[in-house]
Amino acid sequence: MDGIKLGFVGKSSTWNLLRKLVFPEHVTLKYVSNEEDCLGLDLVIVERYMADLVRCPKVLVLGDSNIDGLIETVVSGLKINELNIGIDIGNSRCGIIILANDVPVVHVTLSFARLVRMIRRLAKRSSINLVIGISPGVSTLVRDLMESLNDVNVRVRIINEDLAYEKKNVFKSRYPYLTLDELDGLVYAFTGLAMNTPNSGPA
């Protein structure tokens, strides 16, 4: 999957948040002002208060306008059945990259608690492969994440941080807007994709 085209109708604050979440190289965004703007779009996300005014053929009403709601709406609206999610885990910040197959779609930095909540929400709609970077400093956090998701159907690949370190510069030059945590998550995601089918648990 590549060349995703999303439309949006709603508040400028939500529009700006959506723009910050997606990879502009892979996801084209258009603010929809009339019916002609709907042409060629894969999906139009509409905030609830505007839903009755939009006549586009592929519309999904946004249930809540926070980060979790936007991400869930993009994934469910595009009917992405399998997600590869790269995670750079941390106490206060977790860098998260969501790929549709092998295409980066969403980048975001969340707290540990919000990361768990987001994965739980997405797992209700899609098959999820988690690719998590590990080092001695975060091994306890990785265990905590696995315990928090032990009743959720996800597959997990653990990547040694040292294994992915050399690839950072390649991705940094291509996606300079990513935070350092998100960049690490992207490296882990692609490193995991290059390896075998994800394991069912931590290695």
Coordinates of C-alpha atoms in Angstrom, one line a residue:
M1 CA 0.0 0.0 0.0
D2 CA 1.3 3.4 -0.9
G3 CA 0.0 6.8 -2.0
I4 CA -2.8 7.0 0.6
K5 CA -5.1 10.0 0.0
L6 CA -7.1 11.3 3.0
G7 CA -9.6 14.1 3.1
F8 CA -10.7 15.9 6.3
V9 CA -13.6 18.1 7.3
G10 CA -13.6 19.7 10.8
K11 CA -11.8 22.0 13.1
S12 CA -8.5 23.5 12.3
S13 CA -7.0 22.2 15.5
T14 CA -7.9 18.6 14.6
W15 CA -6.7 19.2 11.0
N16 CA -3.3 20.4 12.4
L17 CA -3.0 17.4 14.7
L18 CA -3.7 15.0 11.8
R19 CA -1.1 16.7 9.7
K20 CA 1.5 16.1 12.5
L21 CA 0.6 12.4 12.8
V22 CA 1.0 11.2 9.2
F23 CA 4.0 10.7 7.0
P24 CA 3.5 13.3 4.2
E25 CA 5.6 11.2 1.8
H26 CA 3.1 8.4 2.0
V27 CA -0.2 10.0 3.0
T28 CA -1.6 12.9 1.1
L29 CA -4.0 15.1 3.0
K30 CA -6.6 17.4 1.6
Y31 CA -9.0 19.7 3.4
V32 CA -12.4 19.1 1.7
S33 CA -14.4 22.2 1.0
N34 CA -16.8 20.9 -1.7
E35 CA -17.9 17.7 -3.4
E36 CA -15.3 18.1 -6.1
D37 CA -12.6 17.8 -3.5
C38 CA -13.8 14.3 -2.7
L39 CA -12.6 12.9 -6.1
G40 CA -9.8 10.4 -5.9
L41 CA -9.7 10.3 -2.1
D42 CA -9.4 6.9 -0.3
L43 CA -11.3 8.2 2.8
V44 CA -12.7 11.5 4.2
I45 CA -12.6 11.9 7.9
V46 CA -15.3 14.1 9.2
E47 CA -15.8 15.5 12.7
R48 CA -19.2 14.7 14.1
Y49 CA -20.6 18.2 14.1
M50 CA -20.1 18.4 10.3
A51 CA -21.2 14.9 9.4
D52 CA -24.6 15.9 8.0
L53 CA -23.1 18.4 5.6
V54 CA -20.6 16.1 3.8
R55 CA -21.6 14.3 0.7
C56 CA -18.4 12.4 -0.2
P57 CA -18.8 8.7 -1.0
K58 CA -16.2 7.4 1.5
V59 CA -16.8 9.1 4.8
L60 CA -16.0 8.1 8.3
V61 CA -17.2 10.1 11.3
L62 CA -14.5 10.9 13.8
G63 CA -15.7 9.7 17.2
D64 CA -13.2 11.6 19.3
S65 CA -10.7 14.2 18.2
N66 CA -7.7 13.2 20.3
I67 CA -4.6 11.4 19.0
D68 CA -6.0 7.9 19.8
G69 CA -9.2 8.6 18.0
L70 CA -7.6 10.0 14.9
I71 CA -5.2 7.0 14.6
E72 CA -8.0 4.5 15.1
T73 CA -10.1 6.3 12.5
V74 CA -7.4 6.3 9.9
V75 CA -6.6 2.6 10.5
S76 CA -10.3 1.5 10.5
G77 CA -11.4 3.8 7.7
L78 CA -8.6 2.5 5.3
K79 CA -9.4 -1.1 6.3
I80 CA -5.8 -1.8 7.1
N81 CA -6.0 -5.5 8.2
E82 CA -2.4 -5.9 9.4
L83 CA -0.2 -3.3 11.1
N84 CA 3.5 -3.4 11.8
I85 CA 4.2 -1.1 14.8
G86 CA 7.7 -0.1 15.7
I87 CA 8.2 1.0 19.3
D88 CA 11.0 2.8 21.1
I89 CA 9.9 2.3 24.7
G90 CA 10.6 4.7 27.6
N91 CA 9.4 5.7 31.0
S92 CA 7.9 9.1 29.9
R93 CA 8.0 8.9 26.1
C94 CA 7.5 6.0 23.7
G95 CA 8.3 6.6 20.0
I96 CA 5.7 4.8 17.9
I97 CA 5.6 4.2 14.1
I98 CA 2.6 2.5 12.5
L99 CA 3.1 0.9 9.1
A100 CA 0.4 -0.4 6.8
N101 CA 2.3 -3.5 5.5
D102 CA 5.7 -1.9 4.9
V103 CA 4.6 1.7 4.3
P104 CA 5.0 4.2 7.2
V105 CA 1.6 5.9 7.8
V106 CA 1.6 7.3 11.4
H107 CA 4.3 8.6 13.7
V108 CA 3.6 9.7 17.3
T109 CA 5.2 10.0 20.7
L110 CA 3.0 8.8 23.6
S111 CA 3.3 8.0 27.3
F112 CA 3.6 4.3 28.3
A113 CA 0.0 4.2 29.5
R114 CA -1.4 5.8 26.3
L115 CA 0.7 3.4 24.2
V116 CA -0.9 0.4 25.9
R117 CA -4.4 2.0 25.4
M118 CA -3.7 2.7 21.7
I119 CA -2.5 -0.9 21.0
R120 CA -5.6 -2.3 22.7
R121 CA -7.9 -0.1 20.6
L122 CA -6.1 -1.0 17.3
A123 CA -6.0 -4.7 18.1
K124 CA -9.8 -4.8 18.0
R125 CA -9.7 -3.9 14.3
S126 CA -6.4 -5.2 12.9
S127 CA -3.8 -7.9 13.2
I128 CA -0.8 -6.3 15.0
N129 CA 2.9 -7.1 14.8
L130 CA 4.9 -5.2 17.5
V131 CA 8.6 -4.6 16.9
I132 CA 10.2 -3.4 20.1
G133 CA 13.7 -2.1 20.7
I134 CA 15.4 -3.5 23.9
S135 CA 18.4 -2.6 26.0
P136 CA 19.3 -3.4 29.6
G137 CA 17.8 0.0 30.6
V138 CA 14.3 -0.7 29.3
S139 CA 14.0 -4.5 29.7
T140 CA 11.7 -4.1 32.6
L141 CA 9.5 -1.7 30.7
V142 CA 9.3 -4.2 27.8
R143 CA 8.2 -6.9 30.2
D144 CA 5.6 -4.5 31.7
L145 CA 4.3 -3.9 28.2
M146 CA 4.0 -7.6 27.4
E147 CA 2.1 -8.2 30.7
S148 CA -0.2 -5.3 30.0
L149 CA -1.1 -6.9 26.6
N150 CA -1.1 -10.5 27.7
D151 CA -4.8 -10.8 26.9
V152 CA -4.5 -9.0 23.5
N153 CA -3.8 -10.8 20.2
V154 CA -0.5 -9.3 19.1
R155 CA 2.7 -10.8 17.8
V156 CA 6.0 -9.5 19.1
R157 CA 9.5 -9.2 17.7
I158 CA 12.2 -7.9 20.1
I159 CA 15.1 -6.0 18.5
N160 CA 18.4 -5.4 20.2
E161 CA 19.0 -1.6 20.1
D162 CA 22.6 -2.1 18.9
L163 CA 21.4 -4.1 15.9
A164 CA 19.5 -1.1 14.6
Y165 CA 21.8 1.7 15.5
E166 CA 23.7 1.8 12.2
K167 CA 20.6 2.4 10.2
K168 CA 19.5 5.6 11.9
N169 CA 21.3 8.0 9.6
V170 CA 19.6 6.6 6.5
F171 CA 16.1 7.2 7.9
K172 CA 17.0 10.5 9.6
S173 CA 17.9 12.0 6.2
R174 CA 14.6 10.8 4.6
Y175 CA 12.3 11.7 7.5
P176 CA 14.0 14.7 9.2
Y177 CA 10.8 15.7 11.1
L178 CA 10.7 12.6 13.3
T179 CA 11.6 12.9 17.0
L180 CA 14.6 10.8 18.1
D181 CA 12.2 8.4 19.8
E182 CA 10.1 8.1 16.6
L183 CA 13.2 7.6 14.5
D184 CA 14.2 4.7 16.7
G185 CA 10.8 3.2 16.4
L186 CA 11.0 3.5 12.6
V187 CA 14.4 1.7 12.6
Y188 CA 13.1 -1.1 14.8
A189 CA 10.0 -1.5 12.5
F190 CA 12.0 -1.8 9.3
T191 CA 14.6 -4.0 11.0
G192 CA 11.8 -6.3 12.2
L193 CA 10.3 -6.4 8.7
A194 CA 13.7 -7.5 7.3
M195 CA 13.8 -10.5 9.6
N196 CA 11.6 -13.6 9.8
T197 CA 7.9 -13.7 10.7
P198 CA 7.4 -12.1 14.2
N199 CA 7.6 -14.5 17.2
S200 CA 4.7 -15.0 19.5
G201 CA 6.6 -13.5 22.4
P202 CA 9.8 -11.8 23.6
A203 CA 13.0 -13.4 22.5

